Short mmCIF file of C-alpha atoms and ligand atoms in Angstrom, two decimals:
data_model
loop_
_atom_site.label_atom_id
_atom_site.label_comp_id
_atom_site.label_asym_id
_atom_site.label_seq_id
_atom_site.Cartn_x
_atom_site.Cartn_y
_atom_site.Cartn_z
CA UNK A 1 32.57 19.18 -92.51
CA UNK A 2 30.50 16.34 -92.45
CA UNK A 3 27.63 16.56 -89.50
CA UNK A 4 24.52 14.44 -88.18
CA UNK A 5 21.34 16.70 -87.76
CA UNK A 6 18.23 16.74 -86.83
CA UNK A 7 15.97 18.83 -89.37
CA UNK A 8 13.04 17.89 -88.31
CA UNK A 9 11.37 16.72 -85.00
CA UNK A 10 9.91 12.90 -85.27
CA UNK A 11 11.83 12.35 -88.49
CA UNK A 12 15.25 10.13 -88.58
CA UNK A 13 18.50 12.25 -87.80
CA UNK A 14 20.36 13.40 -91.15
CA UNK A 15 23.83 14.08 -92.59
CA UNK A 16 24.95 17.23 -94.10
CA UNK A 17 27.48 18.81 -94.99
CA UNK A 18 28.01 21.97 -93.46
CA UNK A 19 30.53 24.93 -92.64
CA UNK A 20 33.60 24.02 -90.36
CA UNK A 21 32.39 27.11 -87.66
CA UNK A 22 34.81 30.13 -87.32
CA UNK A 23 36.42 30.38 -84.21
CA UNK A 24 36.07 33.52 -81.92
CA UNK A 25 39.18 34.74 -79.88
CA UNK A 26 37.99 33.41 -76.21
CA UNK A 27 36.54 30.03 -78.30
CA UNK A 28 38.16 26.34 -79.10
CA UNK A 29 37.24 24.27 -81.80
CA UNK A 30 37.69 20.99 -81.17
CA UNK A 31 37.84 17.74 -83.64
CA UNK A 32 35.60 15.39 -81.83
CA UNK A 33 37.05 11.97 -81.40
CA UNK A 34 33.98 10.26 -79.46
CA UNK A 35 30.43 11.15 -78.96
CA UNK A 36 28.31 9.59 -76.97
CA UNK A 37 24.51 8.61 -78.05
CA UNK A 38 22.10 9.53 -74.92
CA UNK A 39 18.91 8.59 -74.11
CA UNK A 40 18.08 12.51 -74.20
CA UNK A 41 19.04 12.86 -78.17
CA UNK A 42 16.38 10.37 -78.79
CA UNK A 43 13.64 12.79 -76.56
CA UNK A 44 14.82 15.80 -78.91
CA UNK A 45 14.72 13.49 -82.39
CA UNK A 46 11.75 12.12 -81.19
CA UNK A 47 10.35 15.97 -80.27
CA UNK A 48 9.38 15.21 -76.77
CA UNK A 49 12.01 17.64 -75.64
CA UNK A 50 12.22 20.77 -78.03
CA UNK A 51 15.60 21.40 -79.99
CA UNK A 52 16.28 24.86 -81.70
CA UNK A 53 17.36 26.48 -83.69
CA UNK A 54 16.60 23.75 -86.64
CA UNK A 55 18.61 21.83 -87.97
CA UNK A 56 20.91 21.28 -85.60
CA UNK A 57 23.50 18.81 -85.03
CA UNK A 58 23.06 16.62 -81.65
CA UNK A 59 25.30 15.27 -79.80
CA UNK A 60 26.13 16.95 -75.69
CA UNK A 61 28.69 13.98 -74.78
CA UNK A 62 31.94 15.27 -76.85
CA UNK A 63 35.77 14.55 -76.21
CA UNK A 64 38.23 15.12 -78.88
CA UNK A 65 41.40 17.06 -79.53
CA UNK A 66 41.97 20.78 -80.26
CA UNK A 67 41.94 21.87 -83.63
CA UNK A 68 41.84 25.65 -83.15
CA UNK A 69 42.31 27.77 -79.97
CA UNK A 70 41.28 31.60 -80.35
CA UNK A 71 43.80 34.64 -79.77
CA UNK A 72 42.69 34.81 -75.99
CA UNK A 73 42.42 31.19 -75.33
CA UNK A 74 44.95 30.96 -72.70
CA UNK A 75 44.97 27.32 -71.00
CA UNK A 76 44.30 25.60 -74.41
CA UNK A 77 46.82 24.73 -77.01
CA UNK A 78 46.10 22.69 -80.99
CA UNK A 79 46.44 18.53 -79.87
CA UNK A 80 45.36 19.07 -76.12
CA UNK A 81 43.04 15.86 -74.99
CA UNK A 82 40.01 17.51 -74.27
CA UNK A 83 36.22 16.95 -73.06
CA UNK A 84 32.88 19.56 -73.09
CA UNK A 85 31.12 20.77 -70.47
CA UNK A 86 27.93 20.54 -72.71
CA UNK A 87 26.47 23.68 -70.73
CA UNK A 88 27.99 27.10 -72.57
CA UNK A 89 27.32 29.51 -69.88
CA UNK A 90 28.44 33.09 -69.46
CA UNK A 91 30.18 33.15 -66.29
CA UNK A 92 29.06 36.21 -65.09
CA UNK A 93 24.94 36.46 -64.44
CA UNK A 94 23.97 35.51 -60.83
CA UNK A 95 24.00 31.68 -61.09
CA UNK A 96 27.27 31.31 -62.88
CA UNK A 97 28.59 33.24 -60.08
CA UNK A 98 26.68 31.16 -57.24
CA UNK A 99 28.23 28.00 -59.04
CA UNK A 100 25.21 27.17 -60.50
CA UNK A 101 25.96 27.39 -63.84
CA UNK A 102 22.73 25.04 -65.41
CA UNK A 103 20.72 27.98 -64.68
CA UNK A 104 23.01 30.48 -66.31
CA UNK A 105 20.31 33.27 -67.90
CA UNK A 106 21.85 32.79 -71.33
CA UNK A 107 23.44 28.87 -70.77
CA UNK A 108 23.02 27.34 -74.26
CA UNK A 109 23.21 23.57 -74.01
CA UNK A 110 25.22 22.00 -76.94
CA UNK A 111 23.45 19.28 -79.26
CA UNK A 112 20.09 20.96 -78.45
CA UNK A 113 20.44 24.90 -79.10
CA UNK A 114 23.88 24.79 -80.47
CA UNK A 115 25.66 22.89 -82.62
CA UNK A 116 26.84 19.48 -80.77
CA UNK A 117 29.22 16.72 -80.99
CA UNK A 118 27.96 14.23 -84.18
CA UNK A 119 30.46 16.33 -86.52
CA UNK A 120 33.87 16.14 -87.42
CA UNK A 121 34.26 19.83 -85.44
CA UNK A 122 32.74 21.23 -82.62
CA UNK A 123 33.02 24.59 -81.36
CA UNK A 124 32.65 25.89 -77.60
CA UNK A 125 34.26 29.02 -75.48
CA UNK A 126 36.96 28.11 -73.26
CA UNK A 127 35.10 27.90 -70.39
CA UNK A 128 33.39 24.91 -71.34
CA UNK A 129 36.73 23.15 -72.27
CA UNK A 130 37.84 20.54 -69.49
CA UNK A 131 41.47 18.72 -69.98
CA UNK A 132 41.08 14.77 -70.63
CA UNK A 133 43.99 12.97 -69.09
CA UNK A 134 45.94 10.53 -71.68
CA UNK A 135 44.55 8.04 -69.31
CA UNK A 136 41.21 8.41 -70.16
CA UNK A 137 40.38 7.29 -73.56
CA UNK A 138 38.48 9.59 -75.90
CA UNK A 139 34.96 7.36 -75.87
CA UNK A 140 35.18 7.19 -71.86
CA UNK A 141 36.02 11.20 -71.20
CA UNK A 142 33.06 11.84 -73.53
CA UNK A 143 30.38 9.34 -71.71
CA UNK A 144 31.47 10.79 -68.77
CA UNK A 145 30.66 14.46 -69.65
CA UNK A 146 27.14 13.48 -69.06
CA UNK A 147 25.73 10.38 -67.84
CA UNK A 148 28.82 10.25 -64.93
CA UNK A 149 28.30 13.74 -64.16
CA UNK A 150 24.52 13.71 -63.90
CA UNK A 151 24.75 10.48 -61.56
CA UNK A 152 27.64 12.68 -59.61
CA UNK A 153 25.87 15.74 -59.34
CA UNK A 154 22.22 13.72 -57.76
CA UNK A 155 24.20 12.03 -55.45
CA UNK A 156 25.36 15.41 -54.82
CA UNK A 157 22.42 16.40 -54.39
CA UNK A 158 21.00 13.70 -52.52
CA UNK A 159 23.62 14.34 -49.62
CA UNK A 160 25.02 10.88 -49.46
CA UNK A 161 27.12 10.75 -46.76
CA UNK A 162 29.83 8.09 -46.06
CA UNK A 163 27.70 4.99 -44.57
CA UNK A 164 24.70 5.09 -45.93
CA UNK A 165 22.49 2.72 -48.13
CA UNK A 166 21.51 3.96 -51.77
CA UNK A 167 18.99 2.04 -54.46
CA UNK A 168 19.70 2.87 -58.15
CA UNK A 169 16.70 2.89 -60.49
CA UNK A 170 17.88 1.62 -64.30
CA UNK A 171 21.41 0.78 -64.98
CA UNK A 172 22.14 2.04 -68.36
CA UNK A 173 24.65 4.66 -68.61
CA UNK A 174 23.68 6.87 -66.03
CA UNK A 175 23.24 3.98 -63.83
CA UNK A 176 26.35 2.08 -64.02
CA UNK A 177 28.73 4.90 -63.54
CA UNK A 178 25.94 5.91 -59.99
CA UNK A 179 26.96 2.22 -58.50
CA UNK A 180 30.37 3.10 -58.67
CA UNK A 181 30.39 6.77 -57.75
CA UNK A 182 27.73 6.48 -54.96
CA UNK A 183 30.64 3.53 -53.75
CA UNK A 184 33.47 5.86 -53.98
CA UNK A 185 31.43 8.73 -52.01
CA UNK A 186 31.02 5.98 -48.98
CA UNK A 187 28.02 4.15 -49.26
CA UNK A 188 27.70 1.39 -47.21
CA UNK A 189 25.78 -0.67 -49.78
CA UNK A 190 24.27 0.02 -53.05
CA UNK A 191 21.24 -1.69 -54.63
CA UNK A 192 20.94 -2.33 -58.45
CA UNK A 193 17.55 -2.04 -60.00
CA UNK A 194 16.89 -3.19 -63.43
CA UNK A 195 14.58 -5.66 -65.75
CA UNK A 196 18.12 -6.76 -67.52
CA UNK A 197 20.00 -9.36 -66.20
CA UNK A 198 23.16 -7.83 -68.37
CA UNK A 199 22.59 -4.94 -66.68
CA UNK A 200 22.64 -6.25 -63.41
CA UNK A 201 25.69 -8.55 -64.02
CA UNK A 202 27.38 -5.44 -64.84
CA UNK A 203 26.46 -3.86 -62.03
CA UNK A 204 27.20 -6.15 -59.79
CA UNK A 205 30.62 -6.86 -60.53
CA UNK A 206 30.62 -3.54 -59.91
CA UNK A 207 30.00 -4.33 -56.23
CA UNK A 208 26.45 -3.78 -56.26
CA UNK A 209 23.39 -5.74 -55.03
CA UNK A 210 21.15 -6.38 -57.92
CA UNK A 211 17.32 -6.67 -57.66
CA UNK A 212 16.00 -8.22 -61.32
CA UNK A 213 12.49 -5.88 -60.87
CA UNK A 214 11.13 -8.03 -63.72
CA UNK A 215 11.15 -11.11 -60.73
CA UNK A 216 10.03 -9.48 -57.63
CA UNK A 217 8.76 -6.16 -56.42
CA UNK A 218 12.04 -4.16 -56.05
CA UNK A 219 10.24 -2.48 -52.88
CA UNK A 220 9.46 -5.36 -51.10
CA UNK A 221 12.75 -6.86 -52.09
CA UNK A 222 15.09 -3.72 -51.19
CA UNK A 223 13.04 -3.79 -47.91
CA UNK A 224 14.09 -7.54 -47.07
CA UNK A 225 17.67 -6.81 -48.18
CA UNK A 226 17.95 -3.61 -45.23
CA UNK A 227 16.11 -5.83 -42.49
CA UNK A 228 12.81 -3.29 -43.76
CA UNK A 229 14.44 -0.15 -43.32
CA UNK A 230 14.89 1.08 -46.74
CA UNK A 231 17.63 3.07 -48.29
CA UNK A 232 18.88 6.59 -47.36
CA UNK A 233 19.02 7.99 -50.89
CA UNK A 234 17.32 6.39 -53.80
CA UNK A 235 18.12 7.57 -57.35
CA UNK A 236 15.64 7.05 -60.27
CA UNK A 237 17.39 7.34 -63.47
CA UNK A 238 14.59 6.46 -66.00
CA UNK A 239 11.37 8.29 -65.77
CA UNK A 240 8.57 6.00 -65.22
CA UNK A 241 5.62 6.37 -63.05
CA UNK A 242 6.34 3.17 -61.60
CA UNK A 243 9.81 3.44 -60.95
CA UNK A 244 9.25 6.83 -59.58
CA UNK A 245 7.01 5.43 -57.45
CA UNK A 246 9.11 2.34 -56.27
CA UNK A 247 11.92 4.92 -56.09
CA UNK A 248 10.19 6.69 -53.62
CA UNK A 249 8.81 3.79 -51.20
CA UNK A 250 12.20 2.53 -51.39
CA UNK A 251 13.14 5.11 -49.50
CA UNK A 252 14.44 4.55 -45.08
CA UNK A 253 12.83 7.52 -42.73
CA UNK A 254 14.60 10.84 -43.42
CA UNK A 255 15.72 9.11 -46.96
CA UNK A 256 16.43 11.18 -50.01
CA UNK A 257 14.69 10.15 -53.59
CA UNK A 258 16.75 12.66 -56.71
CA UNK A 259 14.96 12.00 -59.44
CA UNK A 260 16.77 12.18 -63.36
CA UNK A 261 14.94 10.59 -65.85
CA UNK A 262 12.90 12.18 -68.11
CA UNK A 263 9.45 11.37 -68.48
CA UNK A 264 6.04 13.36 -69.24
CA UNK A 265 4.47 10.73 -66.64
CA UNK A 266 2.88 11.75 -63.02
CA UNK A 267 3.50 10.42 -60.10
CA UNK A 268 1.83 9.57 -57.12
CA UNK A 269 2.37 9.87 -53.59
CA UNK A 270 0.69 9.58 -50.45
CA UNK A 271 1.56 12.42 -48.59
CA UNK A 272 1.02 11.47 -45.16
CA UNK A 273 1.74 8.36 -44.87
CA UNK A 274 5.08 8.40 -47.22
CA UNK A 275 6.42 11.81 -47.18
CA UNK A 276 5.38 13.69 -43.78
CA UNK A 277 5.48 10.69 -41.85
CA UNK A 278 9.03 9.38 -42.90
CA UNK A 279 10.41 13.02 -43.51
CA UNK A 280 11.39 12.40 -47.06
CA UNK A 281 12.57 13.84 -49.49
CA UNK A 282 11.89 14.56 -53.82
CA UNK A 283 14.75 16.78 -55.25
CA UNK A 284 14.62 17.24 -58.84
CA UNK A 285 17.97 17.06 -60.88
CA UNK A 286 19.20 18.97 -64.11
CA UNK A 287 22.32 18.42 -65.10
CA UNK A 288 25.93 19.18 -63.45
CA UNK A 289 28.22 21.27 -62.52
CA UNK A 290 32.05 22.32 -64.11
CA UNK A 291 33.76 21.62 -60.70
CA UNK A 292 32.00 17.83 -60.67
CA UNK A 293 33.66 17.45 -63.99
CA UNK A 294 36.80 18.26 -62.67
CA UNK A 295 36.50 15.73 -59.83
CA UNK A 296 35.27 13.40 -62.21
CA UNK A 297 38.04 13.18 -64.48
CA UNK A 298 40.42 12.91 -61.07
CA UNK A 299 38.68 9.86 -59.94
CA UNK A 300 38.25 7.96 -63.14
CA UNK A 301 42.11 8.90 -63.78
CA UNK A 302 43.01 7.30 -60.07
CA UNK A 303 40.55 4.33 -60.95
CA UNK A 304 37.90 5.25 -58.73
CA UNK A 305 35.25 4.92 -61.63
CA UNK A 306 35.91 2.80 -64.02
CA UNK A 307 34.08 3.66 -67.70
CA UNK A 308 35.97 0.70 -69.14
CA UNK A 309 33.10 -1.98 -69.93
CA UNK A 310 30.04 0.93 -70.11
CA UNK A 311 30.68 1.31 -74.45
CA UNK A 312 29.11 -1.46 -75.47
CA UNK A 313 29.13 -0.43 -79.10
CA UNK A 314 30.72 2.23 -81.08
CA UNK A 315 29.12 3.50 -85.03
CA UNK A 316 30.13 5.77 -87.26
CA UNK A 317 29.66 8.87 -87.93
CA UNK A 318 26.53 8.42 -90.13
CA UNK A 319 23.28 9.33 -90.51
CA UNK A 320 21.84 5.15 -89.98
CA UNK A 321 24.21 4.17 -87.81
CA UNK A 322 23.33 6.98 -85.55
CA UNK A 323 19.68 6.33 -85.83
CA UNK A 324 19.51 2.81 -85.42
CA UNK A 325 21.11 3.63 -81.80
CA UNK A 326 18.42 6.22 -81.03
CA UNK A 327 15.99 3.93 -81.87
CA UNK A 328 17.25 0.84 -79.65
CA UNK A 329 17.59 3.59 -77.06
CA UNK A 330 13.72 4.38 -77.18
CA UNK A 331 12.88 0.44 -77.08
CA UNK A 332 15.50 0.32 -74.17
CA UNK A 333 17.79 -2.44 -75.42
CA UNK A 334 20.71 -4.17 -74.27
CA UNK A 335 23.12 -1.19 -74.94
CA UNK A 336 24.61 0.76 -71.99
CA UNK A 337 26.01 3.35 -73.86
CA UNK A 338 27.08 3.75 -77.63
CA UNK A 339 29.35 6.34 -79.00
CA UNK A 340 30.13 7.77 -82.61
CA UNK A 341 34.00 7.46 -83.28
CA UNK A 342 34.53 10.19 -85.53
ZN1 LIG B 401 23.49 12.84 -72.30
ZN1 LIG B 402 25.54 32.84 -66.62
#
């Protein structure tokens, strides 16, 4: 089967040709329909984020159809609509039982130590097998898988509660699909931050407030918007120093800041004056969990979130296609999300 891999770190991703994987009695293999391109496969191609073992093929956001379900697959049948939980966990070590699967002991991420999504095949235990409703189209249930459940799971873990005021930092993916779930959970109002007016259109018809940062201070301008009390939980989704930072002073006493995006920068804070003094907040977020999938897939089949106008391109599955979206990714173009139709 025909797969895009990365061989090397910091060289262009490659395609090979490779064996269609044998499939295990408690595994499914799926033929992958859609696979979303994420900001984080251009961290791993780039080798800011290591990948192993190498090569590998990328690729964490996968919906497609099943191809093969082993002897002891039991809620899986060949042409189910299906998406991946891209964490393969074992179910059984101390986390996966707590419900905190991302830290599973021996949880193998897929597209960064396993094989992922930019192939005609991909092959995962049951566990990590989700149904897609035929409402859901193949590209959407696949975007979802990650950048919807990662905005889910730090409002999650932001405690938003029904009422309150949220800022999102960077409306790409992540961002867009935030706006609307941070609406759905309750909040009152919800502030758009970007440097891209597309962006912000998008998110405002949406139903959010946009702040253009590359016009005004976001901070001074989020302040004016909430009569200078701030916003309960702010979420920064790109990794910055300085939206990090804005993120933070953003933030209303007793306010939450989760913080997603992946950087190598530091930030700074002033501990008194911003933290202690305001009883804030800094949670870090890793991924999500299965039952936020589940939810997930509920609300965007009853319209709550609504992945329709978030592809804004869709490539093949090949080698230059896929790398010319990894590299407008890393110069942080005009794309919300692309995804391979395979
Ligand atoms: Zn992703
Ligand atoms: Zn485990």
């Amino acid at each position: 089967m025909k797969a895009v891999r990365l061989v090397e770190a910091g060289k262009p991703l490659e395609m090979q040709e490779v064996e269609r994987p044998a499939v295990g009695a408690t595994d499914v293999l799926v033929r992958v329909k859609a696979a979303g391109i994420c900001h984080s496969d251009a961290h791993y191609r780039a080798g800011k984020s290591a990948v192993h073992p190498l090569p590998l093929t990328l690729g964490h956001e996968v919906a497609g159809v099943v191809a093969e379900a082993g002897s002891e697959v039991r809620n899986f049948k060949r042409g189910d609509r299906v998406c991946l939980h891209y964490m393969v966990t074992c179910g059984q070590c101390e986390y996966c039982v707590q419900g905190n699967e991302q830290f599973c002991t021996t949880g193998k991420m897929i597209g960064k130590y396993r094989d992922g999504g930019y192939a005609e095949y991909c092959l995962v235990p049951e566990r990590s097998v989700f149904k897609l409703p035929e409402e859901i189209p193949f590209e959407q249930g696949a975007i979802m898988m990650c950048s919807s459940a990662t905005s889910f799971h730090a409002l999650h873990k932001a405690r938003l509660k029904p009422g309150e005021r949220v800022a999102v930092f960077g409306i790409g993916g992540l961002g867009i699909s935030a706006v609307q779930l941070a609406q759905a959970m309750g909040a009152s109002e919800v502030y758009a931050v970007d440097i891209k007016e597309n962006k912000l259109d998008m998110a405002q018809r949406f139903g959010a407030f946009p702040v253009d940062a590359s016009r005004a201070d976001p901070v001074k301008e989020i302040r004016r918007l909430t009569n200078g009390r701030g916003v309960d939980v702010a979420l920064e989704l790109i990794g910055l120093r300085l939206t990090m930072e804005q993120a933070f002073k953003a933030l209303a006493v007793m306010g939450r800041l989760a913080i997603v995006g992946i950087g190598d920068e530091k930030m700074e804070i002033s501990p008194y004056a911003d933290l202690i003094n305001r009883e804030a907040e800094i949670i870090g977020v890793s991924d999500h969990l299965a039952r936020e999938l589940e939810q997930l897939t509920g609300w965007a089949r009853a319209g709550r979130l609504d992945l329709s106008g978030v592809v804004t391109e869709r490539v093949p599955l090949e080698a230059e296609a896929v790398n010319g979206a990894l590299d407008r990714l890393e110069e942080f173009g005009e794309d919300l999300r692309v995804v391979i139709e395979v």
